[in-house]
Structures are given as C-alpha cells and as structure tokens.
Amino acid sequence: MNDVAGSELPREIAVLGAGIEIGASQRGTLMGPAALRTAGLLTLLESLGFAVEDHGDLSVAGVAELDDVPPDNCKHYREIQRWIRTLSARAYELAHSGVVPIFIGGDHSLSMGSVNGVARHCRETGRDLFVMWLDAHADYNTPATTITGNMHGMSGAFLCGEPGLDGLLGNEPRASVDSSRLELFGTRSIDKLEKELVRERRISVADMRHIDQFGVGILMRRAIDKVKASNGVLHLSFDVDFLDPDVAPGVGTTVPGGATYREAHLIMEMLHDSGIVRSVDIVELNPFLDVRGRTARAVVELIGSLFGQQITDRPTPTNAIDPDR
C-alpha cells in the first residue's frame, strides 16, 4: 500500500477466510469461504497473473475474552468481539506487508475488523482510506438505533466512529474512517433511525433510485474521482445481497430490486480501471441458501472483473474515452 493512487496494482494477493456467522440472524455464512474457494476464486486470480497466497481460515479458538461491559442490543457481542480483535490485527499485518488482502466471509460484521486493520495501516502511511459499501443495506445502525440487535447491521457505523461499541477492539488500535469517505452504493433497505443518522452524517448514498435514474457509470465515476482527488485508496466491501436475488439467491437477507449481473460487472470493471482498490471484503454468501453454487460462481466472476478479467483485450482507459465530453 505504499504505492500512489492510480499506479499499478500490487501483483500479490492474500486471501483470508473469516467464517463468522453470528452477526446475522440466518446461519450459513460459515460456509462462505469454502464455497468461494470451491467456485475457483484462487485459481481465477492466479490465471490473471497474481501471486496468490491462501492464509486459510481465521480461528478465534483460545482468544481471551475481555471484561468490558457488553452494550445493550448487541447479540453475541462477546464472541464477535473476539473475531473483530483478531481480524483487525491480521488485516493490519497483511496491509502492512504490501499485498492486496481479500477477506472472505462470513457475515458483514467481519468488516469491523478487516477495515479497521487496513485503516490503521493507511493512517500510519498518511493515506486517506475510502470505503465503498456495495450492499442492499446501509449497515449504519448503532446499539441505540438497531431493531434486531444483529451486529452485521452496525459495521458501517462502527467503522465511522459512531458511539456504542467503544470497547469492541479492546487494546487493538481503532482507526475510524471519516463518514465523508464512506460510499453507500446500491442501498435499498434502511431502518428509520438509521436513515436519520445517515442523513445527519451527510454520508454519500447511491441508492437503487439513483442507479436507475443516472446509471452505474456516472455514479461510479463520481465516487472514483473523489478518491483520486484525495490521493486516497479504496477498500471495497462487497455484500452479496447488493445483487438482485435473481442473480444471487444465496444470501440470508435478500432484498428485491438489486443490481443486475451486467451492472455489477461494470462496477467491478470501472474499479479495476481506476487502480484505487487496495483491499476487499466478500461477505454474506450463504451456500446453504444457494442454488447449485450459482451465487458463488457469480461472485467469483465479478471478482475476476475487479482484478482485470476482460471479455476482449483493451487498454485500461485513461482519459481517452470520456462520455461526458
């Protein structure tokens, strides 16, 4: 991550599984990492010229529990705390080593650890970290606003420094991302109090109405330009329920009206061309709910586009092709 924004993507990728499933109400994301490997994720990345190291699946066996007082309205807080502390430390180590880390889960609560660790590294290197949240949900609840108490719906708020989970990391350094650098993309389900908090924080939201009205290309260009203007880097947090259930049935929180297969590929292709992505989450894949591996295969194909797979050989665009001109 010591390169400048827009320069060539590092050619080394580290894959780390985090089969956490207790942050959500529907069990089954424990099997997500295995499903992505079975669907050929590592093989595809290697075919694109990357040196891929599989770090296996994270384990929290033997991780000591802390003695802070668990907040109200946070289901499975103590066990999730063990996951997040451990994952944050590993994410920091991987980011610091200069590879592109891909964290495969697992429910979206894992991002509290993965993004925090990457953000800690970026803070030390003086880079602004932006986070693109491809998700049907905003995940910007706090213990005070949540309806369900499921912590996968609090991950975005935690990462932006909202109060309520202040003891989650224990002694692990917390590196919050300013809410101005969080991009919610594809949102189509948000709770009332959560919506008020997102509006109060003036968080950028490209919901499905925006996508329908303006198109993926224009909205992605705006988000990418914001990162480049700050000489920043991007963490892509890809929740599979961002996709329409017809494309990706294997998730526990399906919401109709999501991104099409082609829209999702365009997003990944534009992010690849931008050269700003330096870390990735893939979350909420639930093979127990999938149909013959269809969702896992679609996700692997999309990650292929993110890392440069093309239908036809073409040069990476600079400013040679600009539909706004």
JSON list of N, CA and C in Angstrom, two decimals, residues 18-21 26-35 57 83 105-107 285-287:
[
{"chain": "A", "resi": 18, "resn": "ALA", "atom": "N", "xyz": [-12.85, -15.75, 6.96]},
{"chain": "A", "resi": 18, "resn": "ALA", "atom": "CA", "xyz": [-13.35, -15.43, 8.29]},
{"chain": "A", "resi": 18, "resn": "ALA", "atom": "C", "xyz": [-14.80, -15.87, 8.35]},
{"chain": "A", "resi": 19, "resn": "GLY", "atom": "N", "xyz": [-15.01, -17.10, 8.76]},
{"chain": "A", "resi": 19, "resn": "GLY", "atom": "CA", "xyz": [-16.34, -17.70, 8.71]},
{"chain": "A", "resi": 19, "resn": "GLY", "atom": "C", "xyz": [-17.23, -17.32, 9.88]},
{"chain": "A", "resi": 20, "resn": "ILE", "atom": "N", "xyz": [-17.32, -16.06, 10.14]},
{"chain": "A", "resi": 20, "resn": "ILE", "atom": "CA", "xyz": [-18.19, -15.59, 11.21]},
{"chain": "A", "resi": 20, "resn": "ILE", "atom": "C", "xyz": [-19.63, -15.55, 10.71]},
{"chain": "A", "resi": 21, "resn": "GLU", "atom": "N", "xyz": [-20.56, -16.07, 11.50]},
{"chain": "A", "resi": 21, "resn": "GLU", "atom": "CA", "xyz": [-21.96, -16.10, 11.06]},
{"chain": "A", "resi": 21, "resn": "GLU", "atom": "C", "xyz": [-22.94, -15.62, 12.12]},
{"chain": "A", "resi": 26, "resn": "GLN", "atom": "N", "xyz": [-29.47, -15.26, 10.17]},
{"chain": "A", "resi": 26, "resn": "GLN", "atom": "CA", "xyz": [-29.54, -16.50, 9.40]},
{"chain": "A", "resi": 26, "resn": "GLN", "atom": "C", "xyz": [-28.16, -17.18, 9.40]},
{"chain": "A", "resi": 27, "resn": "ARG", "atom": "N", "xyz": [-28.08, -18.38, 9.91]},
{"chain": "A", "resi": 27, "resn": "ARG", "atom": "CA", "xyz": [-26.81, -19.10, 9.92]},
{"chain": "A", "resi": 27, "resn": "ARG", "atom": "C", "xyz": [-26.52, -19.67, 8.53]},
{"chain": "A", "resi": 28, "resn": "GLY", "atom": "N", "xyz": [-25.23, -19.89, 8.26]},
{"chain": "A", "resi": 28, "resn": "GLY", "atom": "CA", "xyz": [-24.82, -20.48, 6.99]},
{"chain": "A", "resi": 28, "resn": "GLY", "atom": "C", "xyz": [-23.65, -19.80, 6.33]},
{"chain": "A", "resi": 29, "resn": "THR", "atom": "N", "xyz": [-23.35, -18.53, 6.70]},
{"chain": "A", "resi": 29, "resn": "THR", "atom": "CA", "xyz": [-22.22, -17.84, 6.09]},
{"chain": "A", "resi": 29, "resn": "THR", "atom": "C", "xyz": [-20.88, -18.42, 6.55]},
{"chain": "A", "resi": 30, "resn": "LEU", "atom": "N", "xyz": [-20.94, -19.26, 7.58]},
{"chain": "A", "resi": 30, "resn": "LEU", "atom": "CA", "xyz": [-19.74, -20.01, 7.98]},
{"chain": "A", "resi": 30, "resn": "LEU", "atom": "C", "xyz": [-19.14, -20.76, 6.80]},
{"chain": "A", "resi": 31, "resn": "MET", "atom": "N", "xyz": [-19.97, -21.19, 5.87]},
{"chain": "A", "resi": 31, "resn": "MET", "atom": "CA", "xyz": [-19.51, -21.98, 4.72]},
{"chain": "A", "resi": 31, "resn": "MET", "atom": "C", "xyz": [-19.09, -21.11, 3.54]},
{"chain": "A", "resi": 32, "resn": "GLY", "atom": "N", "xyz": [-19.22, -19.81, 3.67]},
{"chain": "A", "resi": 32, "resn": "GLY", "atom": "CA", "xyz": [-18.91, -18.92, 2.56]},
{"chain": "A", "resi": 32, "resn": "GLY", "atom": "C", "xyz": [-17.49, -19.04, 2.04]},
{"chain": "A", "resi": 33, "resn": "PRO", "atom": "N", "xyz": [-16.47, -18.99, 2.91]},
{"chain": "A", "resi": 33, "resn": "PRO", "atom": "CA", "xyz": [-15.10, -19.11, 2.41]},
{"chain": "A", "resi": 33, "resn": "PRO", "atom": "C", "xyz": [-14.84, -20.38, 1.60]},
{"chain": "A", "resi": 34, "resn": "ALA", "atom": "N", "xyz": [-15.35, -21.51, 2.08]},
{"chain": "A", "resi": 34, "resn": "ALA", "atom": "CA", "xyz": [-15.15, -22.77, 1.35]},
{"chain": "A", "resi": 34, "resn": "ALA", "atom": "C", "xyz": [-15.85, -22.73, 0.01]},
{"chain": "A", "resi": 35, "resn": "ALA", "atom": "N", "xyz": [-17.04, -22.13, -0.05]},
{"chain": "A", "resi": 35, "resn": "ALA", "atom": "CA", "xyz": [-17.77, -22.07, -1.31]},
{"chain": "A", "resi": 35, "resn": "ALA", "atom": "C", "xyz": [-17.04, -21.22, -2.34]},
{"chain": "A", "resi": 57, "resn": "ASP", "atom": "N", "xyz": [-8.40, -20.14, 6.98]},
{"chain": "A", "resi": 57, "resn": "ASP", "atom": "CA", "xyz": [-9.50, -19.51, 7.69]},
{"chain": "A", "resi": 57, "resn": "ASP", "atom": "C", "xyz": [-9.06, -19.10, 9.10]},
{"chain": "A", "resi": 83, "resn": "TRP", "atom": "N", "xyz": [-13.69, -12.17, 17.40]},
{"chain": "A", "resi": 83, "resn": "TRP", "atom": "CA", "xyz": [-13.44, -12.18, 15.96]},
{"chain": "A", "resi": 83, "resn": "TRP", "atom": "C", "xyz": [-12.84, -10.86, 15.48]},
{"chain": "A", "resi": 105, "resn": "GLY", "atom": "N", "xyz": [-15.88, -14.03, 3.75]},
{"chain": "A", "resi": 105, "resn": "GLY", "atom": "CA", "xyz": [-16.68, -14.42, 4.90]},
{"chain": "A", "resi": 105, "resn": "GLY", "atom": "C", "xyz": [-17.87, -15.24, 4.49]},
{"chain": "A", "resi": 106, "resn": "GLY", "atom": "N", "xyz": [-18.66, -15.47, 5.52]},
{"chain": "A", "resi": 106, "resn": "GLY", "atom": "CA", "xyz": [-18.71, -14.70, 6.76]},
{"chain": "A", "resi": 106, "resn": "GLY", "atom": "C", "xyz": [-19.70, -13.55, 6.57]},
{"chain": "A", "resi": 107, "resn": "ASP", "atom": "N", "xyz": [-20.34, -13.14, 7.70]},
{"chain": "A", "resi": 107, "resn": "ASP", "atom": "CA", "xyz": [-21.28, -12.03, 7.61]},
{"chain": "A", "resi": 107, "resn": "ASP", "atom": "C", "xyz": [-20.55, -10.70, 7.69]},
{"chain": "A", "resi": 285, "resn": "LEU", "atom": "N", "xyz": [-22.23, -14.39, 1.72]},
{"chain": "A", "resi": 285, "resn": "LEU", "atom": "CA", "xyz": [-22.54, -15.55, 0.88]},
{"chain": "A", "resi": 285, "resn": "LEU", "atom": "C", "xyz": [-22.97, -16.70, 1.79]},
{"chain": "A", "resi": 286, "resn": "ASN", "atom": "N", "xyz": [-24.16, -17.24, 1.53]},
{"chain": "A", "resi": 286, "resn": "ASN", "atom": "CA", "xyz": [-24.69, -18.33, 2.34]},
{"chain": "A", "resi": 286, "resn": "ASN", "atom": "C", "xyz": [-24.96, -19.53, 1.44]},
{"chain": "A", "resi": 287, "resn": "PRO", "atom": "N", "xyz": [-23.99, -20.45, 1.34]},
{"chain": "A", "resi": 287, "resn": "PRO", "atom": "CA", "xyz": [-24.16, -21.60, 0.44]},
{"chain": "A", "resi": 287, "resn": "PRO", "atom": "C", "xyz": [-25.37, -22.47, 0.77]}
]
